[in-house]
Tab-separated table of C-alpha atoms in Angstrom:
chain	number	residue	atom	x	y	z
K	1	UNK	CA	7.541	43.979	-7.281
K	2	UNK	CA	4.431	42.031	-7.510
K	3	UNK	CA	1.738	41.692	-5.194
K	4	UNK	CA	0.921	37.980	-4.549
K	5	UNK	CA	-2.517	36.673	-3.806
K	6	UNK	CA	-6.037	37.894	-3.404
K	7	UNK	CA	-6.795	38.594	0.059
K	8	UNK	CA	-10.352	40.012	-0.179
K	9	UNK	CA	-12.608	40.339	-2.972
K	10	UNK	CA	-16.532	41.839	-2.838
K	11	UNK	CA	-19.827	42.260	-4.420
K	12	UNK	CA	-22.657	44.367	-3.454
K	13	UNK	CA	-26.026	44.243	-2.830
K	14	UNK	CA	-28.872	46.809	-1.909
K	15	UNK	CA	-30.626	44.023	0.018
K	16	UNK	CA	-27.734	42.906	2.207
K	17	UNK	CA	-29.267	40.823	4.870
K	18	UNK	CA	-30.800	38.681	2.174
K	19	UNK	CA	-28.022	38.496	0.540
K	20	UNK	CA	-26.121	36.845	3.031
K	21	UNK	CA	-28.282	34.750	4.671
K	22	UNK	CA	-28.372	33.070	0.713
K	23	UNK	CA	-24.668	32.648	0.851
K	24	UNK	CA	-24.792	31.722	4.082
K	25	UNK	CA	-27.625	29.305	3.474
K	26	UNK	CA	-26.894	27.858	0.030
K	27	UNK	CA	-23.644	28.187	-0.148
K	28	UNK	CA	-22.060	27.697	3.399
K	29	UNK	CA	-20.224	30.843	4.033
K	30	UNK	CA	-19.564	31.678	7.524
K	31	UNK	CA	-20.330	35.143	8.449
K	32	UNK	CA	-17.573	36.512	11.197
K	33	UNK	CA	-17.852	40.116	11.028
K	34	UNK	CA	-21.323	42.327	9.875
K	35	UNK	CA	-21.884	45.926	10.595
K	36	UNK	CA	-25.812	45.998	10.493
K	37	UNK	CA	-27.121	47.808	7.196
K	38	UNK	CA	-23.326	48.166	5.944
K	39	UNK	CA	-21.612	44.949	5.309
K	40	UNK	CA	-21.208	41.275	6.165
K	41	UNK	CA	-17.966	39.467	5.881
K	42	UNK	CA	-17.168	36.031	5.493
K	43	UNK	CA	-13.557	33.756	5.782
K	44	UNK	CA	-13.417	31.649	2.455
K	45	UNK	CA	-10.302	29.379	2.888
K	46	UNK	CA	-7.381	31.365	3.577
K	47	UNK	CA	-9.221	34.934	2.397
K	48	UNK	CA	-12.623	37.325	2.409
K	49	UNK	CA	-15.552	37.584	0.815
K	50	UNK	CA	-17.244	40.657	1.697
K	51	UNK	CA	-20.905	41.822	0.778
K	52	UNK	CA	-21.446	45.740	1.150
K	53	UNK	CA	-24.225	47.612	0.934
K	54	UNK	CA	-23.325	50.221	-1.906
K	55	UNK	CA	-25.087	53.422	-0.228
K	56	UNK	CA	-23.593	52.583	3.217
K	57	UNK	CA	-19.680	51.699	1.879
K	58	UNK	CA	-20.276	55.167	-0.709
K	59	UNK	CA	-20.645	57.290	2.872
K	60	UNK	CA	-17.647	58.177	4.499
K	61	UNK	CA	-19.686	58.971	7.440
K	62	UNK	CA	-20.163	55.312	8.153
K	63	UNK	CA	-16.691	54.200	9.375
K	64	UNK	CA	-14.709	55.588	12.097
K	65	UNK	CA	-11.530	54.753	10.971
K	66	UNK	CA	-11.570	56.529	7.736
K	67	UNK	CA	-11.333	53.346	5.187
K	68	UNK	CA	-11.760	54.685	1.516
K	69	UNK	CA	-14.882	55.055	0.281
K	70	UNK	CA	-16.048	52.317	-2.798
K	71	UNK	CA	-19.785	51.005	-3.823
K	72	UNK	CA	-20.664	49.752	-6.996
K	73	UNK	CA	-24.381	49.267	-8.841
K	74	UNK	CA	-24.839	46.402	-11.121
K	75	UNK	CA	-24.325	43.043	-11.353
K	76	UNK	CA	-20.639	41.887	-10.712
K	77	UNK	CA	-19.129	38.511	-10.715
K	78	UNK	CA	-17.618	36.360	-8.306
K	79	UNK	CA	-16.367	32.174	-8.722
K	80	UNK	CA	-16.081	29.789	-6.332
K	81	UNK	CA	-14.073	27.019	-6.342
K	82	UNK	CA	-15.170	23.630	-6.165
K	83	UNK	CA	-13.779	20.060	-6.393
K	84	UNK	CA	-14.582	18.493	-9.328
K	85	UNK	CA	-16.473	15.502	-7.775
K	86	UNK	CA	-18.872	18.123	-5.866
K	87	UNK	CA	-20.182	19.555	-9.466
K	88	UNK	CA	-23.006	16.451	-9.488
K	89	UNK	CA	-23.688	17.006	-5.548
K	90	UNK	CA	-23.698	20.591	-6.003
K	91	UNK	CA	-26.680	20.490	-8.959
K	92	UNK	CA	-28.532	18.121	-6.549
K	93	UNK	CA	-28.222	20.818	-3.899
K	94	UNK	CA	-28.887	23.818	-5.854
K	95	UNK	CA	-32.240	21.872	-6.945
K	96	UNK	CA	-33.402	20.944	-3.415
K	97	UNK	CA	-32.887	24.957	-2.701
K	98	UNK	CA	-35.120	25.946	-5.452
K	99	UNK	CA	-32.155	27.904	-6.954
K	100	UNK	CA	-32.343	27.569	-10.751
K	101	UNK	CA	-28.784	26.971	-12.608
K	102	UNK	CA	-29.056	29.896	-15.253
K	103	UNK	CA	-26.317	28.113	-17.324
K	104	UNK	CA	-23.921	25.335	-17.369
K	105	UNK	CA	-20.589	25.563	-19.361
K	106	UNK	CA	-18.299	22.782	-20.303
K	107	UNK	CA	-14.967	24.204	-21.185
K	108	UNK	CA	-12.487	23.757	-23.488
K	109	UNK	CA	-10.233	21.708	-21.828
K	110	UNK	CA	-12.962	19.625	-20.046
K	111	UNK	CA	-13.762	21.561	-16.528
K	112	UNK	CA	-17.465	22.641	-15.986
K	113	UNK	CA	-19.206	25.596	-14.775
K	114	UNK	CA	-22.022	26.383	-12.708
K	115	UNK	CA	-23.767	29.799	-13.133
K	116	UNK	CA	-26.645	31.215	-10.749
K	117	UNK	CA	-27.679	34.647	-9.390
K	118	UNK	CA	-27.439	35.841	-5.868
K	119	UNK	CA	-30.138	37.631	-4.520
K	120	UNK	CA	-28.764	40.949	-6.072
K	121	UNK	CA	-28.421	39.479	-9.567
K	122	UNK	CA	-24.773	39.091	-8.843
K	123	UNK	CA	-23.583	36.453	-11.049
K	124	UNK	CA	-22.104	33.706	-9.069
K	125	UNK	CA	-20.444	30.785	-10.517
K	126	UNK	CA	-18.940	27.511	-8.862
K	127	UNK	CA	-16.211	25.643	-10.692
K	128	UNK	CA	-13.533	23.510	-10.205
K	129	UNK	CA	-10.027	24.694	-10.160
K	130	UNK	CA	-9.234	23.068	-13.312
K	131	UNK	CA	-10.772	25.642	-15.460
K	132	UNK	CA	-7.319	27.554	-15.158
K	133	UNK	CA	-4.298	24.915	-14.873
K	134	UNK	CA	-5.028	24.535	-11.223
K	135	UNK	CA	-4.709	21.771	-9.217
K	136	UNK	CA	-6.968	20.970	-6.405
K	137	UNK	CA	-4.253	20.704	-4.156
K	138	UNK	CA	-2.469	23.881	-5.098
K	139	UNK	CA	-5.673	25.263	-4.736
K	140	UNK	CA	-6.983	23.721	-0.741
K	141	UNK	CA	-3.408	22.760	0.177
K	142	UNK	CA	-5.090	23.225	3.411
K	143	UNK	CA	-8.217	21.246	3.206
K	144	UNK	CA	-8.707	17.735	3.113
K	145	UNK	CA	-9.739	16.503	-0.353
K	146	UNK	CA	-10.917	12.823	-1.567
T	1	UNK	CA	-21.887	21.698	1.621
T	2	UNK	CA	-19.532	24.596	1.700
T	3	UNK	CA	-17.948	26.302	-1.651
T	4	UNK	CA	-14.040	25.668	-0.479
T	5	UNK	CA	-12.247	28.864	-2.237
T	6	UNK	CA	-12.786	32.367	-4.001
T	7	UNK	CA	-10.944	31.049	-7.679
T	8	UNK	CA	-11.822	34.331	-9.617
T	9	UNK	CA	-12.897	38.085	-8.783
T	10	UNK	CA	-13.477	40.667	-11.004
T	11	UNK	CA	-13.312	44.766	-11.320
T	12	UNK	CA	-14.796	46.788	-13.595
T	13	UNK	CA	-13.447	49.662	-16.267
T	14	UNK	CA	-14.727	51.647	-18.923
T	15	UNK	CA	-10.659	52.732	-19.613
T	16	UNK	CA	-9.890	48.926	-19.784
T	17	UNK	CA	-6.418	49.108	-21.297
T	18	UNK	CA	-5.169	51.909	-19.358
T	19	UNK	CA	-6.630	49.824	-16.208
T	20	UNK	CA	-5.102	46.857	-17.238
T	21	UNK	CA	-1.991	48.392	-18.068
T	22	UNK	CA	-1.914	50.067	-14.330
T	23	UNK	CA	-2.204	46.384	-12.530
T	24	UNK	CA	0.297	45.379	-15.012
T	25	UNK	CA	3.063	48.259	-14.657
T	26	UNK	CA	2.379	49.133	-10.883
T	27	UNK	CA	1.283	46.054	-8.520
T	28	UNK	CA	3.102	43.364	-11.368
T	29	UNK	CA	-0.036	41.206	-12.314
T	30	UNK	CA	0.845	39.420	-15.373
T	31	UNK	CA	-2.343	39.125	-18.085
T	32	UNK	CA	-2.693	36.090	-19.549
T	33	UNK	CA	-5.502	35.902	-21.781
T	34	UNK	CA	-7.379	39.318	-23.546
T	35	UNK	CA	-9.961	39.755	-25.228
T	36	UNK	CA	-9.899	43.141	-26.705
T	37	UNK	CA	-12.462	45.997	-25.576
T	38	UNK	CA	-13.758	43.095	-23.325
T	39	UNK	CA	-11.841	41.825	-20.482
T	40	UNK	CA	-8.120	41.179	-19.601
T	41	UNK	CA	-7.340	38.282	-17.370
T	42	UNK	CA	-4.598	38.228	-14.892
T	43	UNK	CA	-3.240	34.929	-12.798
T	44	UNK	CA	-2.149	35.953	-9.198
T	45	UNK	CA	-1.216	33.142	-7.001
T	46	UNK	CA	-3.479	30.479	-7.534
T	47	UNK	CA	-6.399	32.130	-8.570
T	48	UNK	CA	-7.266	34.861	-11.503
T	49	UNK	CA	-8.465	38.475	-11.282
T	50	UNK	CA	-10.279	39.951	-14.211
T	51	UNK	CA	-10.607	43.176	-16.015
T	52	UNK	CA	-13.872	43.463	-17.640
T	53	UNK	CA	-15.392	46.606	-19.674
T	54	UNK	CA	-18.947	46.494	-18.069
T	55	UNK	CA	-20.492	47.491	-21.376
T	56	UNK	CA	-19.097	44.834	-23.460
T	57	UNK	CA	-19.995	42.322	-19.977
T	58	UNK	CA	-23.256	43.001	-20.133
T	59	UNK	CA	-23.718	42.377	-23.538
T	60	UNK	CA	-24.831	38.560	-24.260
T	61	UNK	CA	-23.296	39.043	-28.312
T	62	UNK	CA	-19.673	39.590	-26.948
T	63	UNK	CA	-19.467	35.638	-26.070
T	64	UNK	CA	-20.011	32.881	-27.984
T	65	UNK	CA	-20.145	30.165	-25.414
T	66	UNK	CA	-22.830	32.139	-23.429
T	67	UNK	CA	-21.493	33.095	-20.108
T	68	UNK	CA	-24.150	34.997	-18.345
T	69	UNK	CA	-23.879	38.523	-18.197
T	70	UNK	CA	-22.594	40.941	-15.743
T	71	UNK	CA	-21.314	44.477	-15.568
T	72	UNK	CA	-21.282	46.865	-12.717
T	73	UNK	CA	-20.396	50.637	-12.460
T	74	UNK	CA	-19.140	52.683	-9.753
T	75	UNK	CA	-15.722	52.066	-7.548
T	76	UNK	CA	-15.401	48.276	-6.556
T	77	UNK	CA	-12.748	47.222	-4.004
T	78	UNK	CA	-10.132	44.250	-3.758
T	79	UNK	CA	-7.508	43.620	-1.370
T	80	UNK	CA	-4.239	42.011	-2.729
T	81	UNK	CA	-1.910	40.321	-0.168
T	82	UNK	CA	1.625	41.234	0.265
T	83	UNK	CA	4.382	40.353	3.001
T	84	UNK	CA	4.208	42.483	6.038
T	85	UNK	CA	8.009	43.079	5.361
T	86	UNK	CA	7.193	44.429	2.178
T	87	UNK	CA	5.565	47.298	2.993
T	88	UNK	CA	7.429	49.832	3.227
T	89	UNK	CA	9.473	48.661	0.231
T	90	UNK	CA	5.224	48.743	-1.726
T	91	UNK	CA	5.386	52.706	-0.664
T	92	UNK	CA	9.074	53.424	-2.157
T	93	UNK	CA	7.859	51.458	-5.222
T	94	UNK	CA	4.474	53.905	-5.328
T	95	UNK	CA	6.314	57.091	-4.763
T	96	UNK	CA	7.993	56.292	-7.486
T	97	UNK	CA	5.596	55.526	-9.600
T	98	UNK	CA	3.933	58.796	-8.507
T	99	UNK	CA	0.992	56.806	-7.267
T	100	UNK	CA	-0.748	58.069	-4.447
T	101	UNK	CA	-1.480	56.716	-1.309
T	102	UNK	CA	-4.954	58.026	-0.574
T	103	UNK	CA	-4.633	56.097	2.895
T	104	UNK	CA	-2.702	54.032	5.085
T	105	UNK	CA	-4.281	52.387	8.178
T	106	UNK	CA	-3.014	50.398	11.041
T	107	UNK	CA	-5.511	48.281	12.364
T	108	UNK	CA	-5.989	47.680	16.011
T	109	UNK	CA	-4.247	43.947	15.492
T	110	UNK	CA	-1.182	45.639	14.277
T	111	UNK	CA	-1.551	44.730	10.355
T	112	UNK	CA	-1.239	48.215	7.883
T	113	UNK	CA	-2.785	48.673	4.972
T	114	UNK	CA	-2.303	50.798	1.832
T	115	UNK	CA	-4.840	52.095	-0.281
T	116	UNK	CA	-5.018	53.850	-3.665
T	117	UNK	CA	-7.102	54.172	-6.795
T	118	UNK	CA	-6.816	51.992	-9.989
T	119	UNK	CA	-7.459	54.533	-13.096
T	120	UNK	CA	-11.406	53.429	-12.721
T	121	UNK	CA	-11.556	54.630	-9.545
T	122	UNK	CA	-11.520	51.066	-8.034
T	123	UNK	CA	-10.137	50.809	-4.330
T	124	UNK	CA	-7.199	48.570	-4.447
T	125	UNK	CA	-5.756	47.962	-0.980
T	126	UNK	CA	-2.476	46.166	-0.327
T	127	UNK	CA	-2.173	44.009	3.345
T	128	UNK	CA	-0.548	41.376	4.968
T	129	UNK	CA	-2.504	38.530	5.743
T	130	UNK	CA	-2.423	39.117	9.422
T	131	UNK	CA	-4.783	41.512	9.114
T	132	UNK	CA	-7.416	38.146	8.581
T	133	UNK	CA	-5.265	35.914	10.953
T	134	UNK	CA	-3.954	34.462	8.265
T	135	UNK	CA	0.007	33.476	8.452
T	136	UNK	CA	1.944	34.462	5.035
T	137	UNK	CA	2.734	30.423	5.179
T	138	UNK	CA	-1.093	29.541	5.325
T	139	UNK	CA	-2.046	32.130	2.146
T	140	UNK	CA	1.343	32.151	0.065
T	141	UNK	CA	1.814	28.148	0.935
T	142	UNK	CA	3.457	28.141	-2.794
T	143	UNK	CA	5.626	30.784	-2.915
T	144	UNK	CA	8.919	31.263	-1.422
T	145	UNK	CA	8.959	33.568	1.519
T	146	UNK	CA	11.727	35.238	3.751
């Protein structure tokens, strides 16, 4: 048996609100579910993204229905994908936000990389699906693409 | 502008191989690139999950094409997606693997979930999509389903 996608993935972040209003803000996330001083989620496509707040999602104390306990310290790592024709309008918007681009990588085979830190020192990087064999439209087969 | 897709996520383990050996053996993710005492890479669906030994993350020397560091300690979660009519064949498939379930949680929409530990401690939770309000059609659009 083999399980088949990824349905939620997360980082965390002592200063949550902050936190999320910058992937709210910079990167367009939309917030549908936050438990104040706990955990924001957001809908990505067809899965989650959810920030926690390490000392909050560590205390079993802080959920009623008894979901296991998990926090981590440290920065972790998260990628976004991209098309490939939004990597120029995405350095243009990074720069308008102030955000500096710690590093840009051009691959192997040709697909690019954008690396920045969240609030948290998470490192967050936005690339196109390309980087691993993936189509665009294996990877939206949802969304409308150019 | 919005980021359109979550294309990689990552956990964290000091016991790398017998981690990556776990999501290999139990829950069927297939690695396809390693780097050894570093990271092990896994493609699951259209997207990639990723082993990494914090200490070797968060050392700059351990690449040479200077992907910014990361590395985080302490249980981190991720939620793989499954078929809802494949849960109950996920818990024969545990039991036998003597892997326990350290919770299972129906949520007020209907969807289950199971959770256990990775050998790092990491939360992994198995669920249907549902529990988003996401169809299996919308986030397994690739795959053949029943």
């Amino acid at each position: 048996m083999k399980v088949r996608e990824i349905l939620e993935c997360c980082l965390y972040a002592d200063n949550l609100d902050e936190t999320a209003d910058w992937y709210a803000d910079c990167l367009g996330l939309e917030p549908f579910s936050q438990t104040p001083d706990r955990s924001v989620f957001f809908r990505i496509g067809n899965r989650c993204f959810f920030l926690f707040k390490p000392s909050a999602s560590l205390d079993p104390t802080t959920t009623t229905i008894g979901v296991p306990t998990h926090g981590a310290s440290g920065p972790g790592h998260v990628c976004f994908a991209i098309l490939a024709s939004e990597l120029a309008p995405w350095r243009n918007r990074l720069a308008q936000l102030g955000i500096p681009i710690e590093r840009e990588i051009e691959w192997p085979n040709g697909a690019r990389s954008l690396y920045m830190r969240d609030p948290a020192h998470n490192s967050v990087e936005l690339a196109s699906p390309s980087l691993w064999g993936i189509s665009e439209r294996e990877c939206f087969p949802w969304q409308e693409t150019p």
